[in-house]
Amino acid sequence: MLEKEPDKKLSVIKVSATSRHTVTAMVIQDAVKMGMPTEVQTIGASACNQGIKSIALTRRLLEEKDIHIGCVPHFVKIEVDGQERTAVRFSVVRAKLESKVDESEDSILKISAMSRATAVAGALTKAIKKNKIAVVQSLGSSATYQAVKGLALGAEYLKKDGIEIVSFPIFRDFDLDGMQRTAVRFIVANTDSVVKDFSSGNE
């Protein structure tokens, strides 16, 4: 199981639609290297997209130092200007995939801006229960937002069955109608089966 360190103060990094993911990635990287429990908070599709890009970039930067992280998206209620809003927070956890992942086209759950988060959650839940791992891909901020909401809902569904998951966001380049595009791909894994826990201790 992935556990947070209760004796250290939680660092909440708030990301907006105008945040630069390169800058946010450096902030996340510093918090992880200091061993601080860290969450990235976003509200809305554009902010969520920037948050995920930040975590994906942080993963790439830290892997060069042999530090491995994933994230666990979840919903939180917060107050903004006197109104209750639902934010998506990503708990950053120290974890590493232990097995090679099948990223062939027919194994990928491709999410669009029109995908329903509940449908994404259902497909994810089915894949995790069957294979203990799933690959989810999105292109664009609206599609990524639906994917992330699906991951958060899926995590809630699976937790009721005693299954915890962690997501590893990565960038993948591909050709679309002769143009190179960059998608966000989430490798989602059952923590008990394919993920080693690196949650405690500093580098």
CSV table of C-alpha atoms in Angstrom, one decimal:
chain,number,residue,atom,x,y,z
A,1,MET,CA,0.0,0.0,0.0
A,2,LEU,CA,1.1,3.6,-0.6
A,3,GLU,CA,1.2,5.6,2.6
A,4,LYS,CA,1.8,9.3,3.3
A,5,GLU,CA,4.2,10.4,6.0
A,6,PRO,CA,2.0,11.8,8.9
A,7,ASP,CA,4.9,13.6,10.6
A,8,LYS,CA,5.5,16.0,7.6
A,9,LYS,CA,3.4,18.9,6.6
A,10,LEU,CA,1.4,18.5,3.4
A,11,SER,CA,2.5,20.7,0.5
A,12,VAL,CA,-0.4,21.7,-1.7
A,13,ILE,CA,0.7,23.2,-5.0
A,14,LYS,CA,-2.1,25.1,-6.7
A,15,VAL,CA,-2.1,25.1,-10.5
A,16,SER,CA,-4.2,27.4,-12.7
A,17,ALA,CA,-5.0,27.5,-16.4
A,18,THR,CA,-2.2,30.0,-16.8
A,19,SER,CA,0.5,28.2,-14.8
A,20,ARG,CA,3.6,27.2,-16.7
A,21,HIS,CA,4.1,23.4,-16.4
A,22,THR,CA,7.8,23.8,-16.6
A,23,VAL,CA,7.9,26.0,-13.5
A,24,THR,CA,5.4,23.9,-11.6
A,25,ALA,CA,7.4,20.8,-12.4
A,26,MET,CA,10.5,22.4,-10.6
A,27,VAL,CA,8.4,23.1,-7.6
A,28,ILE,CA,7.0,19.6,-7.4
A,29,GLN,CA,10.5,18.2,-7.9
A,30,ASP,CA,11.9,20.2,-5.0
A,31,ALA,CA,9.1,19.0,-2.7
A,32,VAL,CA,9.6,15.4,-3.6
A,33,LYS,CA,13.4,15.6,-3.1
A,34,MET,CA,12.8,17.1,0.3
A,35,GLY,CA,10.5,14.2,1.2
A,36,MET,CA,7.4,16.4,1.6
A,37,PRO,CA,4.0,14.8,1.1
A,38,THR,CA,2.7,16.7,-2.0
A,39,GLU,CA,-0.6,17.3,-3.7
A,40,VAL,CA,-1.2,19.3,-6.9
A,41,GLN,CA,-4.6,21.0,-6.9
A,42,THR,CA,-6.5,22.1,-10.0
A,43,ILE,CA,-9.9,23.4,-10.9
A,44,GLY,CA,-11.3,23.1,-14.4
A,45,ALA,CA,-10.1,21.5,-17.6
A,46,SER,CA,-7.2,23.8,-18.5
A,47,ALA,CA,-5.8,23.8,-15.0
A,48,CYS,CA,-6.1,20.1,-14.8
A,49,ASN,CA,-4.2,19.7,-18.1
A,50,GLN,CA,-1.4,22.0,-16.8
A,51,GLY,CA,-1.3,20.0,-13.6
A,52,ILE,CA,-0.9,16.7,-15.4
A,53,LYS,CA,1.7,18.1,-17.8
A,54,SER,CA,3.6,19.3,-14.7
A,55,ILE,CA,3.6,15.9,-13.1
A,56,ALA,CA,4.6,14.1,-16.3
A,57,LEU,CA,7.5,16.5,-16.7
A,58,THR,CA,8.5,16.0,-13.1
A,59,ARG,CA,8.5,12.2,-13.6
A,60,ARG,CA,10.9,12.6,-16.5
A,61,LEU,CA,13.2,14.9,-14.6
A,62,LEU,CA,13.3,12.8,-11.5
A,63,GLU,CA,13.9,9.5,-13.3
A,64,GLU,CA,17.2,11.0,-14.5
A,65,LYS,CA,18.1,11.0,-10.8
A,66,ASP,CA,16.7,7.5,-10.2
A,67,ILE,CA,13.7,8.9,-8.3
A,68,HIS,CA,10.4,7.5,-9.3
A,69,ILE,CA,6.9,9.0,-8.8
A,70,GLY,CA,3.3,8.4,-9.7
A,71,CYS,CA,0.1,10.2,-8.7
A,72,VAL,CA,-3.4,9.4,-7.4
A,73,PRO,CA,-6.1,11.8,-8.5
A,74,HIS,CA,-9.1,12.5,-6.2
A,75,PHE,CA,-11.8,15.0,-5.7
A,76,VAL,CA,-11.9,17.6,-2.9
A,77,LYS,CA,-14.4,20.2,-2.0
A,78,ILE,CA,-13.0,23.7,-1.6
A,79,GLU,CA,-14.3,27.2,-1.2
A,80,VAL,CA,-13.6,29.9,-3.9
A,81,ASP,CA,-14.9,33.4,-3.5
A,82,GLY,CA,-17.5,32.1,-1.0
A,83,GLN,CA,-18.7,29.3,-3.3
A,84,GLU,CA,-18.1,25.6,-3.0
A,85,ARG,CA,-16.2,24.1,-5.9
A,86,THR,CA,-15.0,20.7,-6.7
A,87,ALA,CA,-11.2,20.5,-7.3
A,88,VAL,CA,-9.1,17.6,-8.6
A,89,ARG,CA,-6.0,17.0,-6.5
A,90,PHE,CA,-3.2,14.7,-7.4
A,91,SER,CA,-1.4,13.1,-4.5
A,92,VAL,CA,2.2,12.6,-5.6
A,93,VAL,CA,3.6,9.3,-4.4
A,94,ARG,CA,7.0,7.6,-4.6
A,95,ALA,CA,6.4,4.5,-6.7
A,96,LYS,CA,7.9,2.6,-9.7
A,97,LEU,CA,6.5,0.3,-12.2
A,98,GLU,CA,8.0,-3.2,-11.9
A,99,SER,CA,6.9,-4.7,-15.1
A,100,LYS,CA,6.9,-3.8,-18.8
A,101,VAL,CA,3.6,-2.3,-20.0
A,102,ASP,CA,1.7,-3.3,-23.2
A,103,GLU,CA,1.2,0.0,-25.0
A,104,SER,CA,0.0,-1.5,-28.3
A,105,GLU,CA,-2.9,0.4,-30.0
A,106,ASP,CA,-5.5,-2.1,-29.2
A,107,SER,CA,-4.7,-2.1,-25.5
A,108,ILE,CA,-5.1,1.7,-25.0
A,109,LEU,CA,-8.3,3.3,-23.7
A,110,LYS,CA,-8.5,6.4,-25.8
A,111,ILE,CA,-10.4,9.3,-24.2
A,112,SER,CA,-12.0,12.2,-26.1
A,113,ALA,CA,-13.5,15.5,-24.9
A,114,MET,CA,-16.9,13.8,-25.4
A,115,SER,CA,-16.1,10.8,-23.2
A,116,ARG,CA,-18.2,10.5,-20.0
A,117,ALA,CA,-16.1,10.3,-16.8
A,118,THR,CA,-18.4,7.5,-15.5
A,119,ALA,CA,-17.8,5.4,-18.7
A,120,VAL,CA,-14.0,6.0,-18.4
A,121,ALA,CA,-14.2,4.9,-14.8
A,122,GLY,CA,-16.1,1.7,-15.7
A,123,ALA,CA,-13.7,0.7,-18.4
A,124,LEU,CA,-10.7,1.4,-16.2
A,125,THR,CA,-12.2,-0.6,-13.3
A,126,LYS,CA,-12.8,-3.6,-15.7
A,127,ALA,CA,-9.3,-3.4,-17.1
A,128,ILE,CA,-7.6,-3.2,-13.6
A,129,LYS,CA,-9.6,-6.1,-12.3
A,130,LYS,CA,-8.7,-8.2,-15.3
A,131,ASN,CA,-5.1,-7.2,-16.0
A,132,LYS,CA,-4.0,-5.3,-12.9
A,133,ILE,CA,-2.9,-2.5,-15.3
A,134,ALA,CA,-4.5,-0.2,-17.8
A,135,VAL,CA,-3.3,2.4,-20.3
A,136,VAL,CA,-5.4,5.6,-20.8
A,137,GLN,CA,-4.7,8.2,-23.4
A,138,SER,CA,-6.0,11.7,-24.0
A,139,LEU,CA,-5.2,14.5,-26.4
A,140,GLY,CA,-6.1,18.1,-25.5
A,141,SER,CA,-7.2,19.7,-22.2
A,142,SER,CA,-10.9,18.7,-22.4
A,143,ALA,CA,-10.1,15.1,-23.1
A,144,THR,CA,-7.4,15.0,-20.4
A,145,TYR,CA,-9.9,16.4,-17.9
A,146,GLN,CA,-12.4,13.7,-18.7
A,147,ALA,CA,-9.7,11.1,-18.4
A,148,VAL,CA,-8.5,12.4,-15.0
A,149,LYS,CA,-12.1,12.5,-13.7
A,150,GLY,CA,-12.5,9.0,-14.9
A,151,LEU,CA,-9.3,8.0,-13.1
A,152,ALA,CA,-10.5,9.6,-9.8
A,153,LEU,CA,-13.9,7.9,-10.0
A,154,GLY,CA,-12.3,4.6,-11.0
A,155,ALA,CA,-10.1,4.8,-7.9
A,156,GLU,CA,-13.2,5.3,-5.7
A,157,TYR,CA,-14.9,2.3,-7.3
A,158,LEU,CA,-11.9,0.1,-6.9
A,159,LYS,CA,-11.2,1.2,-3.3
A,160,LYS,CA,-14.6,-0.3,-2.3
A,161,ASP,CA,-13.2,-3.7,-3.5
A,162,GLY,CA,-10.0,-3.1,-1.6
A,163,ILE,CA,-8.0,-2.2,-4.6
A,164,GLU,CA,-5.8,0.8,-4.8
A,165,ILE,CA,-4.3,2.3,-8.0
A,166,VAL,CA,-1.6,4.7,-8.9
A,167,SER,CA,-1.2,6.5,-12.2
A,168,PHE,CA,2.0,7.3,-14.1
A,169,PRO,CA,1.4,10.2,-16.6
A,170,ILE,CA,3.8,10.3,-19.6
A,171,PHE,CA,4.0,12.1,-22.9
A,172,ARG,CA,3.7,10.2,-26.1
A,173,ASP,CA,4.3,11.8,-29.6
A,174,PHE,CA,2.4,10.4,-32.6
A,175,ASP,CA,1.4,11.4,-36.1
A,176,LEU,CA,-2.1,12.7,-36.8
A,177,ASP,CA,-3.0,13.6,-40.4
A,178,GLY,CA,0.6,14.3,-41.2
A,179,MET,CA,1.1,16.5,-38.1
A,180,GLN,CA,3.0,15.5,-35.0
A,181,ARG,CA,0.9,15.7,-31.8
A,182,THR,CA,1.7,15.0,-28.2
A,183,ALA,CA,-0.8,13.0,-26.1
A,184,VAL,CA,-0.9,12.4,-22.4
A,185,ARG,CA,-0.8,8.7,-21.6
A,186,PHE,CA,-1.6,7.3,-18.1
A,187,ILE,CA,-0.2,4.0,-17.1
A,188,VAL,CA,-2.5,2.9,-14.3
A,189,ALA,CA,-1.5,0.1,-12.0
A,190,ASN,CA,-2.8,-1.9,-9.1
A,191,THR,CA,-0.5,-1.0,-6.2
A,192,ASP,CA,-0.5,-4.5,-4.8
A,193,SER,CA,0.6,-6.2,-7.9
A,194,VAL,CA,3.0,-4.1,-10.0
A,195,VAL,CA,4.1,-1.1,-8.0
A,196,LYS,CA,6.9,-1.0,-5.5
A,197,ASP,CA,6.4,1.5,-2.6
A,198,PHE,CA,9.0,4.2,-2.4
A,199,SER,CA,6.9,6.5,-0.2
A,200,SER,CA,9.2,6.9,2.8
A,201,GLY,CA,12.6,8.4,3.2
A,202,ASN,CA,14.6,11.1,1.4
A,203,GLU,CA,17.1,10.8,-1.4
